[in-house]
Amino acid sequence: MGPMTESGDVFSYRSERQLFLDAVREGLRVHVDIPRTDSVCVFGTDSCSIAGEVLSDAADELSSHPLTCVRDGRIPGWVGPGTEAILVSYEGDCPEAVPVLEALRGRGCGIHVLTAGGMICNPLHPSEMVLLPMGPEGHEAMGYVLGALAATVQA
């Protein structure tokens, strides 16, 4: 018998893996129009920001352009006009998200925020927002963010 979930059911690695993969496929269907640029930086403010790290690692080997992921409130000195900044905040209520967004605006970056809602939506122009579905949790949410982030960066 395998490990138990909090509800006492037997945890199925296959079902969790399948949920994750299905969510990645769904996320890949996200369409975002961003200008072509050699400078992209992903900023993450919650647990789903690990998707930015995964994509950054893949880009190191597969992309002709660097893709940096920052998972704290710092903004690299090279980020400015001509940089497309992608902020990942699935829940949208992380206290660091809005100050990072304001600092990126102050630097003249193109801004795209991947979120399912929360306070991060208040200062956003609709063209800056990539709305993700509410409801998925854990592996499923991470998979959707990974797929949507990959689709956004690839655009």
PDB file of C-alpha atoms in Angstrom:
ATOM      1  CA  MET A   1       0.000   0.000   0.000  1.00  0.00           C
ATOM      2  CA  GLY A   2       1.281   3.499  -0.877  1.00  0.00           C
ATOM      3  CA  PRO A   3       1.417   6.638   1.254  1.00  0.00           C
ATOM      4  CA  MET A   4      -1.834   8.150   2.520  1.00  0.00           C
ATOM      5  CA  THR A   5      -3.323  11.556   1.728  1.00  0.00           C
ATOM      6  CA  GLU A   6      -4.670  13.809   4.471  1.00  0.00           C
ATOM      7  CA  SER A   7      -8.152  12.376   3.881  1.00  0.00           C
ATOM      8  CA  GLY A   8      -6.869   8.814   4.391  1.00  0.00           C
ATOM      9  CA  ASP A   9      -6.999   7.798   0.734  1.00  0.00           C
ATOM     10  CA  VAL A  10      -4.058   6.039  -0.845  1.00  0.00           C
ATOM     11  CA  PHE A  11      -1.942   8.645  -2.622  1.00  0.00           C
ATOM     12  CA  SER A  12      -1.476   7.841  -6.293  1.00  0.00           C
ATOM     13  CA  TYR A  13       1.762   9.118  -7.804  1.00  0.00           C
ATOM     14  CA  ARG A  14       0.415   8.355 -11.247  1.00  0.00           C
ATOM     15  CA  SER A  15      -2.679  10.477 -10.755  1.00  0.00           C
ATOM     16  CA  GLU A  16      -0.639  13.405  -9.352  1.00  0.00           C
ATOM     17  CA  ARG A  17       1.811  13.116 -12.228  1.00  0.00           C
ATOM     18  CA  GLN A  18      -1.043  12.972 -14.730  1.00  0.00           C
ATOM     19  CA  LEU A  19      -2.719  16.036 -13.163  1.00  0.00           C
ATOM     20  CA  PHE A  20       0.579  17.910 -13.417  1.00  0.00           C
ATOM     21  CA  LEU A  21       1.152  16.944 -17.068  1.00  0.00           C
ATOM     22  CA  ASP A  22      -2.437  17.740 -18.037  1.00  0.00           C
ATOM     23  CA  ALA A  23      -2.091  21.143 -16.358  1.00  0.00           C
ATOM     24  CA  VAL A  24       1.170  21.852 -18.234  1.00  0.00           C
ATOM     25  CA  ARG A  25      -0.559  21.023 -21.523  1.00  0.00           C
ATOM     26  CA  GLU A  26      -3.474  23.302 -20.626  1.00  0.00           C
ATOM     27  CA  GLY A  27      -1.102  26.108 -19.632  1.00  0.00           C
ATOM     28  CA  LEU A  28       0.723  25.828 -22.948  1.00  0.00           C
ATOM     29  CA  ARG A  29      -2.500  26.949 -24.646  1.00  0.00           C
ATOM     30  CA  VAL A  30      -2.201  30.411 -23.078  1.00  0.00           C
ATOM     31  CA  HIS A  31      -1.680  33.066 -25.737  1.00  0.00           C
ATOM     32  CA  VAL A  32       0.130  36.273 -24.859  1.00  0.00           C
ATOM     33  CA  ASP A  33       1.373  38.859 -27.318  1.00  0.00           C
ATOM     34  CA  ILE A  34       4.714  40.157 -26.126  1.00  0.00           C
ATOM     35  CA  PRO A  35       7.252  41.982 -28.255  1.00  0.00           C
ATOM     36  CA  ARG A  36      10.335  40.076 -29.396  1.00  0.00           C
ATOM     37  CA  THR A  37      13.258  40.939 -27.180  1.00  0.00           C
ATOM     38  CA  ASP A  38      16.637  39.601 -26.173  1.00  0.00           C
ATOM     39  CA  SER A  39      15.982  40.522 -22.549  1.00  0.00           C
ATOM     40  CA  VAL A  40      13.427  38.595 -20.473  1.00  0.00           C
ATOM     41  CA  CYS A  41      13.391  38.352 -16.701  1.00  0.00           C
ATOM     42  CA  VAL A  42      10.908  36.286 -14.688  1.00  0.00           C
ATOM     43  CA  PHE A  43      10.049  37.440 -11.182  1.00  0.00           C
ATOM     44  CA  GLY A  44       8.401  35.043  -8.750  1.00  0.00           C
ATOM     45  CA  THR A  45       6.705  35.902  -5.492  1.00  0.00           C
ATOM     46  CA  ASP A  46       5.097  32.663  -4.349  1.00  0.00           C
ATOM     47  CA  SER A  47       5.603  28.897  -4.477  1.00  0.00           C
ATOM     48  CA  CYS A  48       4.601  28.646  -8.145  1.00  0.00           C
ATOM     49  CA  SER A  49       7.579  30.830  -9.035  1.00  0.00           C
ATOM     50  CA  ILE A  50       9.638  27.626  -9.110  1.00  0.00           C
ATOM     51  CA  ALA A  51       8.259  27.349 -12.661  1.00  0.00           C
ATOM     52  CA  GLY A  52      10.507  30.295 -13.548  1.00  0.00           C
ATOM     53  CA  GLU A  53      13.537  28.438 -12.198  1.00  0.00           C
ATOM     54  CA  VAL A  54      12.662  25.346 -14.236  1.00  0.00           C
ATOM     55  CA  LEU A  55      12.279  27.430 -17.399  1.00  0.00           C
ATOM     56  CA  SER A  56      15.482  29.355 -16.687  1.00  0.00           C
ATOM     57  CA  ASP A  57      17.422  26.108 -16.324  1.00  0.00           C
ATOM     58  CA  ALA A  58      15.978  24.792 -19.592  1.00  0.00           C
ATOM     59  CA  ALA A  59      16.799  28.064 -21.373  1.00  0.00           C
ATOM     60  CA  ASP A  60      20.426  27.772 -20.281  1.00  0.00           C
ATOM     61  CA  GLU A  61      20.760  24.747 -22.553  1.00  0.00           C
ATOM     62  CA  LEU A  62      18.130  25.323 -25.220  1.00  0.00           C
ATOM     63  CA  SER A  63      17.796  29.059 -25.847  1.00  0.00           C
ATOM     64  CA  SER A  64      19.984  31.493 -27.731  1.00  0.00           C
ATOM     65  CA  HIS A  65      18.946  34.193 -25.211  1.00  0.00           C
ATOM     66  CA  PRO A  66      19.341  34.099 -21.441  1.00  0.00           C
ATOM     67  CA  LEU A  67      16.270  33.845 -19.240  1.00  0.00           C
ATOM     68  CA  THR A  68      16.775  34.950 -15.664  1.00  0.00           C
ATOM     69  CA  CYS A  69      14.478  34.141 -12.760  1.00  0.00           C
ATOM     70  CA  VAL A  70      14.479  36.244  -9.589  1.00  0.00           C
ATOM     71  CA  ARG A  71      12.547  34.928  -6.609  1.00  0.00           C
ATOM     72  CA  ASP A  72      12.939  37.793  -4.155  1.00  0.00           C
ATOM     73  CA  GLY A  73      12.394  41.550  -4.242  1.00  0.00           C
ATOM     74  CA  ARG A  74      15.689  42.358  -5.984  1.00  0.00           C
ATOM     75  CA  ILE A  75      15.687  43.662  -9.537  1.00  0.00           C
ATOM     76  CA  PRO A  76      18.910  43.157 -11.507  1.00  0.00           C
ATOM     77  CA  GLY A  77      20.639  46.334 -12.681  1.00  0.00           C
ATOM     78  CA  TRP A  78      20.340  45.356 -16.363  1.00  0.00           C
ATOM     79  CA  VAL A  79      16.522  45.230 -16.181  1.00  0.00           C
ATOM     80  CA  GLY A  80      15.086  48.364 -17.782  1.00  0.00           C
ATOM     81  CA  PRO A  81      13.603  49.673 -21.030  1.00  0.00           C
ATOM     82  CA  GLY A  82      13.582  46.885 -23.595  1.00  0.00           C
ATOM     83  CA  THR A  83      13.242  44.182 -20.935  1.00  0.00           C
ATOM     84  CA  GLU A  84      10.102  42.101 -20.822  1.00  0.00           C
ATOM     85  CA  ALA A  85       9.394  41.414 -17.160  1.00  0.00           C
ATOM     86  CA  ILE A  86       7.118  38.485 -16.353  1.00  0.00           C
ATOM     87  CA  LEU A  87       5.833  38.438 -12.786  1.00  0.00           C
ATOM     88  CA  VAL A  88       4.468  35.121 -11.526  1.00  0.00           C
ATOM     89  CA  SER A  89       2.114  35.430  -8.567  1.00  0.00           C
ATOM     90  CA  TYR A  90      -0.449  32.643  -8.748  1.00  0.00           C
ATOM     91  CA  GLU A  91      -2.479  33.705  -5.725  1.00  0.00           C
ATOM     92  CA  GLY A  92      -1.719  37.386  -6.319  1.00  0.00           C
ATOM     93  CA  ASP A  93      -1.699  38.280  -2.631  1.00  0.00           C
ATOM     94  CA  CYS A  94       1.992  38.003  -1.827  1.00  0.00           C
ATOM     95  CA  PRO A  95       3.048  41.303  -0.172  1.00  0.00           C
ATOM     96  CA  GLU A  96       6.236  41.523  -2.299  1.00  0.00           C
ATOM     97  CA  ALA A  97       4.375  41.424  -5.630  1.00  0.00           C
ATOM     98  CA  VAL A  98       3.061  45.000  -5.818  1.00  0.00           C
ATOM     99  CA  PRO A  99       6.383  46.694  -4.862  1.00  0.00           C
ATOM    100  CA  VAL A 100       8.198  44.581  -7.482  1.00  0.00           C
ATOM    101  CA  LEU A 101       5.568  45.533 -10.062  1.00  0.00           C
ATOM    102  CA  GLU A 102       5.901  49.239  -9.223  1.00  0.00           C
ATOM    103  CA  ALA A 103       9.718  49.071  -9.398  1.00  0.00           C
ATOM    104  CA  LEU A 104       9.538  47.355 -12.807  1.00  0.00           C
ATOM    105  CA  ARG A 105       7.192  50.059 -14.073  1.00  0.00           C
ATOM    106  CA  GLY A 106       9.612  52.676 -12.789  1.00  0.00           C
ATOM    107  CA  ARG A 107      12.352  51.071 -14.869  1.00  0.00           C
ATOM    108  CA  GLY A 108      10.276  51.191 -18.067  1.00  0.00           C
ATOM    109  CA  CYS A 109       9.910  47.429 -18.561  1.00  0.00           C
ATOM    110  CA  GLY A 110       7.231  45.675 -20.546  1.00  0.00           C
ATOM    111  CA  ILE A 111       5.124  43.944 -17.884  1.00  0.00           C
ATOM    112  CA  HIS A 112       3.138  40.713 -17.946  1.00  0.00           C
ATOM    113  CA  VAL A 113       1.699  39.214 -14.764  1.00  0.00           C
ATOM    114  CA  LEU A 114       0.623  35.585 -14.571  1.00  0.00           C
ATOM    115  CA  THR A 115      -1.951  35.329 -11.774  1.00  0.00           C
ATOM    116  CA  ALA A 116      -5.274  33.825 -10.769  1.00  0.00           C
ATOM    117  CA  GLY A 117      -6.327  37.026  -9.003  1.00  0.00           C
ATOM    118  CA  GLY A 118      -5.640  38.807  -5.742  1.00  0.00           C
ATOM    119  CA  MET A 119      -4.407  42.294  -4.898  1.00  0.00           C
ATOM    120  CA  ILE A 120      -1.828  42.216  -7.692  1.00  0.00           C
ATOM    121  CA  CYS A 121      -4.692  42.755 -10.170  1.00  0.00           C
ATOM    122  CA  ASN A 122      -5.609  46.180  -8.747  1.00  0.00           C
ATOM    123  CA  PRO A 123      -2.730  48.182 -10.279  1.00  0.00           C
ATOM    124  CA  LEU A 124      -2.641  46.215 -13.544  1.00  0.00           C
ATOM    125  CA  HIS A 125      -3.785  47.343 -16.966  1.00  0.00           C
ATOM    126  CA  PRO A 126      -5.769  44.509 -18.633  1.00  0.00           C
ATOM    127  CA  SER A 127      -3.051  44.160 -21.286  1.00  0.00           C
ATOM    128  CA  GLU A 128      -0.510  43.350 -18.534  1.00  0.00           C
ATOM    129  CA  MET A 129      -2.579  40.566 -16.985  1.00  0.00           C
ATOM    130  CA  VAL A 130      -2.519  36.885 -17.920  1.00  0.00           C
ATOM    131  CA  LEU A 131      -5.347  35.394 -15.900  1.00  0.00           C
ATOM    132  CA  LEU A 132      -4.876  31.813 -14.796  1.00  0.00           C
ATOM    133  CA  PRO A 133      -7.749  29.610 -13.652  1.00  0.00           C
ATOM    134  CA  MET A 134      -8.600  29.680  -9.960  1.00  0.00           C
ATOM    135  CA  GLY A 135      -8.964  26.376  -8.193  1.00  0.00           C
ATOM    136  CA  PRO A 136      -5.959  24.244  -9.090  1.00  0.00           C
ATOM    137  CA  GLU A 137      -3.683  23.559  -6.136  1.00  0.00           C
ATOM    138  CA  GLY A 138      -0.305  21.989  -5.553  1.00  0.00           C
ATOM    139  CA  HIS A 139       1.080  20.022  -8.486  1.00  0.00           C
ATOM    140  CA  GLU A 140      -1.777  21.028 -10.747  1.00  0.00           C
ATOM    141  CA  ALA A 141      -1.291  24.773 -10.133  1.00  0.00           C
ATOM    142  CA  MET A 142       2.471  24.427 -10.608  1.00  0.00           C
ATOM    143  CA  GLY A 143       1.933  22.569 -13.893  1.00  0.00           C
ATOM    144  CA  TYR A 144      -0.445  25.199 -15.215  1.00  0.00           C
ATOM    145  CA  VAL A 145       1.951  28.019 -14.302  1.00  0.00           C
ATOM    146  CA  LEU A 146       4.860  26.179 -15.918  1.00  0.00           C
ATOM    147  CA  GLY A 147       2.907  25.703 -19.149  1.00  0.00           C
ATOM    148  CA  ALA A 148       1.589  29.281 -19.199  1.00  0.00           C
ATOM    149  CA  LEU A 149       5.028  30.702 -18.460  1.00  0.00           C
ATOM    150  CA  ALA A 150       6.591  28.596 -21.225  1.00  0.00           C
ATOM    151  CA  ALA A 151       3.904  29.771 -23.669  1.00  0.00           C
ATOM    152  CA  THR A 152       4.453  33.396 -22.648  1.00  0.00           C
ATOM    153  CA  VAL A 153       8.238  33.260 -22.982  1.00  0.00           C
ATOM    154  CA  GLN A 154       7.965  31.430 -26.282  1.00  0.00           C
ATOM    155  CA  ALA A 155       5.580  34.048 -27.736  1.00  0.00           C
TER     156      ALA A 155
END
